[in-house]
Amino acid sequence: MTPRTLHWFRHDLRLADNPALTKAASEGLVTPIFILDDEAAGDDRLGGATRVWLHHALKSLNVSVENNLIVMSGDAETCLHRIIEQTGATILTFTTSYAPWQVEQDAQITKRLLEQGVTVIQESGSVLWEPEQVQKADGTPYRVFTPFYRRGCLNLTQPRFPLAPPDITFAEPVKACPSGALAIDSLNLLPERPWGDEICAGWDISEAGAHERLAEFVDDGLSNYKEGRNFPDKPHVSRLSPYMRFGQVSAHQAWYAADGILPEHDSQRETFRSELGWREFSHNLVMQNPDIRTKNIQTKFDAFGWRDDNAALTSWQTGMTGFPIVDAGMRELYQTGYMHNRVRMIVGSFLVKNLLLDWRHGERWFWDCLFDADFANNRAGWQWIAGCGADAAPYFRVFNPVTQGQKFDADGHYTRKYVPELSKLPSKYLFAPWEAPSTILQHAGVTLGTTYPKPIVDLKASRLRALDAFADLKLAANAAVEEQI
């Protein structure tokens, strides 16, 4: 009798280079399933933007698996048990996850299914190197990126080559499920407001779309990636992160994408690969720090004097701070579900340093608004910006939003696109409109405080305030050490 295998899709919504799915296909008849388990995810349940992306990704995946995808909602263990009971599946395959709640859940599911005689097969498919592989010689984890990547990752074997899509023989469709198989629409992933449709414009949310985006990047963006990635209006970033977040393209496929196109050890490709290395580093940090969403990696920051200012937070969230490059980034985020990486650093620095607001506010807002909101990258990135993470940017490094805009959006195309009320303002004053003469403002149709907000903080004063707060923290930390001695 042909074995029946249940393949559990989660963050691997692709057919190509999916080791767990390839294993399932090799075992016999395959039943694919996706389960939305919000209760187990808890505070890690998907945000608004990621739910929108997931809706369209599942629609596309279902077509790819010949409309055989079973979609369910509820406790994953309960759903799996009932589907296995109904289909008679004797094997379960899935891709390893590193989110702390899923690590715990996977262990429990595996244990109970094995006790019932079901073979459980986990395959790595999300990262280039397993976190436990990348350790120092003494067996301790790396806390600084450069040695992590150069000594830890690159000294290991090269990442495996991507796998071709498997030949899949699907089991007969399951007509009814005890816990209720659902239509994808019944997951209610799309918001009631039209925001869900608006932010999808310009994205082909499918595995094919992911590979088209990767090919476009290799052809048009990679050749000047090292420098060009800093300019938000230029086509030199990959924009692959949402596809990688849901596994519509794998890290292995991205790693080898330029083979045969660029020379070996080409600096542009190596720089791009190092960014994939940062993704690996973030996953390692989560394995070491499962409470990274709420707790500072550098515990001295537990005593940091964050301010409470809801009005300032709302101004930041809505792109109404009075600093055009910051506002452009925050509006891009809300309108498109994406933000250029250089601008992410600018808006993040502004929140935690100029506004002196807790980085957790930024992490939560990005979690809800970003298509690529990832449990590892989002949290490690925010702790890096705040200065409290591993290998973090020094707290005294404060991005000046005026000079950042002048340097990286000199012609103003990006800023004018997302802050159209300043579109007629000359570039000389675009990033500091409060410095423009009244006649210039009048000619551009700008009335500060009416058509565009006045700055909500003074840059110089807020920078000094941040430095003073960090100095106080440093003094407190030193005093605590002396007291212990």
XYZ file of C-alpha atoms in Angstrom, residues 40-363:
324
model
C -0.346 29.221 20.344
C 1.490 32.118 18.709
C 0.273 34.499 21.404
C 2.023 37.848 21.049
C 3.785 36.429 17.993
C 0.513 36.129 16.064
C 0.817 37.690 12.640
C 0.401 41.443 12.303
C -1.963 43.136 9.897
C 0.371 43.374 6.908
C 1.710 39.836 7.210
C -1.838 38.495 7.354
C -2.599 40.257 4.085
C 0.504 38.775 2.467
C -0.304 35.323 3.845
C -3.808 35.448 2.341
C -2.473 35.987 -1.161
C 0.453 33.600 -0.660
C -1.924 30.796 0.321
C -4.114 31.493 -2.711
C -1.079 31.157 -4.951
C 0.213 28.075 -3.139
C -3.128 26.349 -3.476
C -2.959 26.767 -7.250
C 0.586 25.374 -7.214
C -0.565 22.248 -5.366
C -3.456 21.740 -7.775
C -6.068 23.009 -5.300
C -5.231 20.256 -2.824
C -4.254 22.533 0.066
C -6.195 21.879 3.273
C -6.516 25.065 5.301
C -7.447 24.984 8.966
C -7.523 27.293 11.965
C -6.981 26.375 15.590
C -4.634 24.352 17.745
C -2.051 22.854 15.378
C -1.640 19.625 17.315
C -5.378 18.978 17.385
C -5.737 19.742 13.674
C -2.837 17.472 12.738
C -4.157 14.572 14.804
C -7.586 14.785 13.196
C -6.266 15.070 9.642
C -3.894 12.153 10.217
C -6.759 10.108 11.598
C -8.972 10.880 8.634
C -6.391 10.451 5.866
C -4.523 7.541 7.368
C -1.244 9.396 6.923
C 1.697 7.651 8.547
C 4.299 10.359 7.943
C 4.376 14.082 8.799
C 6.938 16.401 7.221
C 7.588 20.062 7.989
C 10.317 22.688 7.877
C 12.180 23.489 11.083
C 11.199 26.771 12.742
C 13.247 28.794 15.209
C 10.549 30.966 16.758
C 10.618 30.046 20.469
C 6.912 29.200 20.649
C 7.167 26.983 17.572
C 10.268 25.188 18.841
C 8.307 24.217 21.941
C 5.207 23.300 19.952
C 7.157 21.202 17.441
C 8.806 19.196 20.187
C 5.463 18.394 21.765
C 3.795 17.466 18.472
C 6.726 15.281 17.469
C 6.740 13.447 20.790
C 3.024 12.649 20.740
C 2.882 11.610 17.101
C 5.876 9.314 17.504
C 4.082 7.682 20.432
C 1.184 6.991 18.053
C 3.435 5.414 15.455
C 3.554 8.358 13.042
C 6.947 9.083 11.521
C 7.866 12.767 11.924
C 10.466 14.321 9.634
C 11.797 17.840 10.150
C 14.017 19.333 7.475
C 16.019 22.537 7.539
C 14.866 24.918 4.858
C 14.769 28.410 6.343
C 18.403 29.189 7.105
C 21.727 28.595 5.381
C 23.366 27.105 8.469
C 21.674 25.589 11.483
C 22.146 27.838 14.542
C 23.884 25.127 16.558
C 26.453 24.788 13.781
C 27.706 28.355 14.146
C 29.560 28.558 17.445
C 32.958 29.619 18.704
C 35.713 27.058 19.169
C 34.825 26.831 22.868
C 31.194 26.008 22.042
C 29.769 29.384 23.064
C 27.660 31.501 20.707
C 28.929 34.540 18.839
C 27.680 37.945 19.950
C 29.408 40.043 17.282
C 28.375 39.795 13.653
C 31.690 39.956 11.789
C 33.353 36.974 13.513
C 29.996 35.154 13.475
C 29.821 35.470 9.720
C 33.466 35.268 8.693
C 34.757 32.727 11.205
C 31.548 30.939 12.060
C 29.561 30.766 8.824
C 32.093 31.044 6.019
C 34.438 28.530 7.654
C 31.687 25.916 7.519
C 30.756 24.049 4.376
C 29.108 26.143 1.697
C 25.305 26.210 1.802
C 23.746 23.355 -0.129
C 22.597 24.053 -3.670
C 18.875 24.703 -4.115
C 16.608 21.762 -4.918
C 14.358 21.550 -7.956
C 10.592 21.311 -7.421
C 9.666 17.703 -6.625
C 7.269 15.547 -8.594
C 4.289 15.298 -6.277
C 1.511 12.758 -6.351
C -1.312 14.149 -4.279
C -3.616 11.991 -2.235
C -7.294 12.178 -3.068
C -8.908 15.353 -1.711
C -10.276 15.232 1.802
C -13.961 15.995 1.527
C -14.561 16.993 5.126
C -12.443 17.438 8.224
C -13.647 16.925 11.785
C -12.211 20.264 12.895
C -13.480 22.014 9.772
C -11.415 22.488 6.651
C -11.775 26.091 5.548
C -11.701 28.111 2.397
C -8.747 30.478 2.509
C -11.134 33.430 2.629
C -12.625 31.984 5.824
C -9.360 32.573 7.685
C -10.348 36.253 7.643
C -6.791 37.384 7.038
C -7.773 40.497 5.097
C -8.742 43.640 7.010
C -12.133 45.228 6.516
C -10.571 48.528 5.473
C -9.265 48.866 1.896
C -5.694 49.107 3.210
C -5.208 45.418 2.373
C -5.779 46.028 -1.324
C -3.759 49.227 -1.439
C -0.583 47.836 0.060
C -0.570 44.884 -2.331
C -0.184 47.146 -5.356
C 3.132 46.468 -7.058
C 3.662 43.065 -5.446
C 3.184 39.684 -7.135
C 2.608 37.620 -4.001
C 3.531 34.198 -5.325
C 6.491 31.874 -5.669
C 6.773 32.902 -9.326
C 6.682 36.549 -8.279
C 9.494 35.915 -5.820
C 11.709 34.472 -8.517
C 10.872 37.264 -10.919
C 11.872 39.784 -8.247
C 15.126 37.889 -7.584
C 15.954 37.815 -11.289
C 15.248 41.550 -11.638
C 17.517 42.302 -8.703
C 20.373 40.230 -10.088
C 19.985 41.851 -13.507
C 19.405 45.469 -12.468
C 20.350 46.002 -8.841
C 23.155 43.735 -7.749
C 25.877 45.333 -9.899
C 25.820 48.443 -7.675
C 24.464 46.914 -4.498
C 27.314 47.865 -2.172
C 26.772 51.617 -2.531
C 23.405 51.786 -4.247
C 21.540 50.028 -1.417
C 21.841 53.237 0.636
C 19.651 55.280 -1.715
C 15.906 54.686 -1.250
C 14.955 55.916 -4.725
C 17.402 53.618 -6.550
C 16.718 50.009 -7.661
C 19.654 48.495 -5.807
C 17.930 46.675 -2.944
C 16.499 43.236 -3.486
C 12.993 43.759 -1.996
C 13.070 40.012 -1.348
C 12.431 40.204 2.380
C 8.626 39.641 2.277
C 9.101 36.645 -0.003
C 11.780 35.238 2.298
C 9.597 35.893 5.335
C 7.017 33.449 3.957
C 9.490 31.166 2.238
C 8.356 31.870 -1.311
C 12.039 32.102 -2.125
C 14.711 30.441 0.011
C 17.939 31.830 1.401
C 19.769 29.185 -0.621
C 18.179 30.375 -3.843
C 19.148 33.959 -3.034
C 22.698 32.903 -2.084
C 23.367 31.260 -5.439
C 21.264 33.567 -7.622
C 24.219 35.361 -9.217
C 26.271 32.239 -9.978
C 27.401 32.346 -13.586
C 26.399 36.010 -13.842
C 28.953 37.735 -11.609
C 32.575 36.628 -11.129
C 33.455 34.498 -8.117
C 34.169 36.665 -5.046
C 32.615 39.706 -6.727
C 32.361 42.410 -4.039
C 28.746 43.261 -4.865
C 27.611 39.670 -4.489
C 29.666 39.184 -1.339
C 28.079 42.260 0.217
C 24.623 40.900 -0.594
C 25.568 37.541 0.865
C 26.731 39.252 4.047
C 23.218 40.686 4.372
C 21.918 37.130 4.237
C 24.486 36.522 6.978
C 22.784 39.171 9.127
C 19.570 37.196 8.742
C 21.416 34.119 10.022
C 22.840 36.153 12.920
C 19.357 37.329 13.912
C 18.078 33.753 14.037
C 21.025 32.771 16.216
C 20.320 35.641 18.587
C 16.731 34.473 19.025
C 17.923 30.972 19.871
C 20.206 32.465 22.540
C 17.642 35.037 23.724
C 14.109 33.634 23.419
C 12.718 36.717 25.216
C 14.258 39.091 22.668
C 10.875 40.669 21.884
C 10.535 42.144 25.353
C 13.929 41.941 27.066
C 17.100 43.853 26.293
C 20.010 41.644 25.295
C 22.249 44.105 27.139
C 20.551 44.069 30.515
C 22.053 47.399 31.571
C 19.391 48.994 29.350
C 16.712 47.699 31.709
C 17.318 50.865 33.719
C 17.215 53.207 30.723
C 14.988 56.258 31.125
C 12.583 55.948 28.215
C 9.973 58.702 27.930
C 6.191 58.293 27.737
C 4.802 60.531 25.008
C 1.794 59.150 23.145
C 1.429 62.238 20.994
C 5.017 61.947 19.751
C 4.574 58.224 19.125
C 1.437 58.853 17.062
C 3.217 61.550 15.067
C 5.998 59.079 14.300
C 3.614 56.257 13.389
C 1.595 58.427 11.014
C 4.531 60.211 9.370
C 3.749 63.627 10.829
C 6.940 64.457 12.733
C 7.906 67.493 10.675
C 11.091 65.785 9.473
C 10.483 64.898 5.808
C 12.757 61.866 5.414
C 11.307 60.338 8.589
C 7.755 61.051 7.480
C 8.444 59.675 3.997
C 9.657 56.403 5.491
C 6.731 56.006 7.864
C 4.239 56.731 5.096
C 5.980 54.314 2.737
C 5.633 51.695 5.467
C 1.905 52.205 5.943
C 1.094 52.578 2.262
C 3.199 49.719 0.886
C 3.963 47.303 3.736
C 7.653 47.908 3.105
C 10.400 50.383 3.953
C 13.845 50.821 2.467
C 16.545 49.589 4.849
C 18.473 52.876 5.040
C 15.257 54.652 5.950
C 14.462 51.988 8.571
C 17.649 52.992 10.355
C 16.780 56.689 10.096
C 13.243 56.349 11.465
C 14.410 53.911 14.139
C 17.149 56.222 15.363
C 14.676 59.109 15.429
C 12.212 57.146 17.586
C 14.615 55.824 20.204
C 17.093 58.694 20.317
C 15.514 61.967 19.248
C 12.132 61.084 20.756
C 13.639 58.869 23.477
C 10.756 56.390 23.132
C 11.153 52.706 23.947
C 12.321 50.589 21.009
C 9.531 48.130 21.759
C 7.013 50.670 20.397
C 8.863 50.600 17.090
C 9.130 46.829 17.052
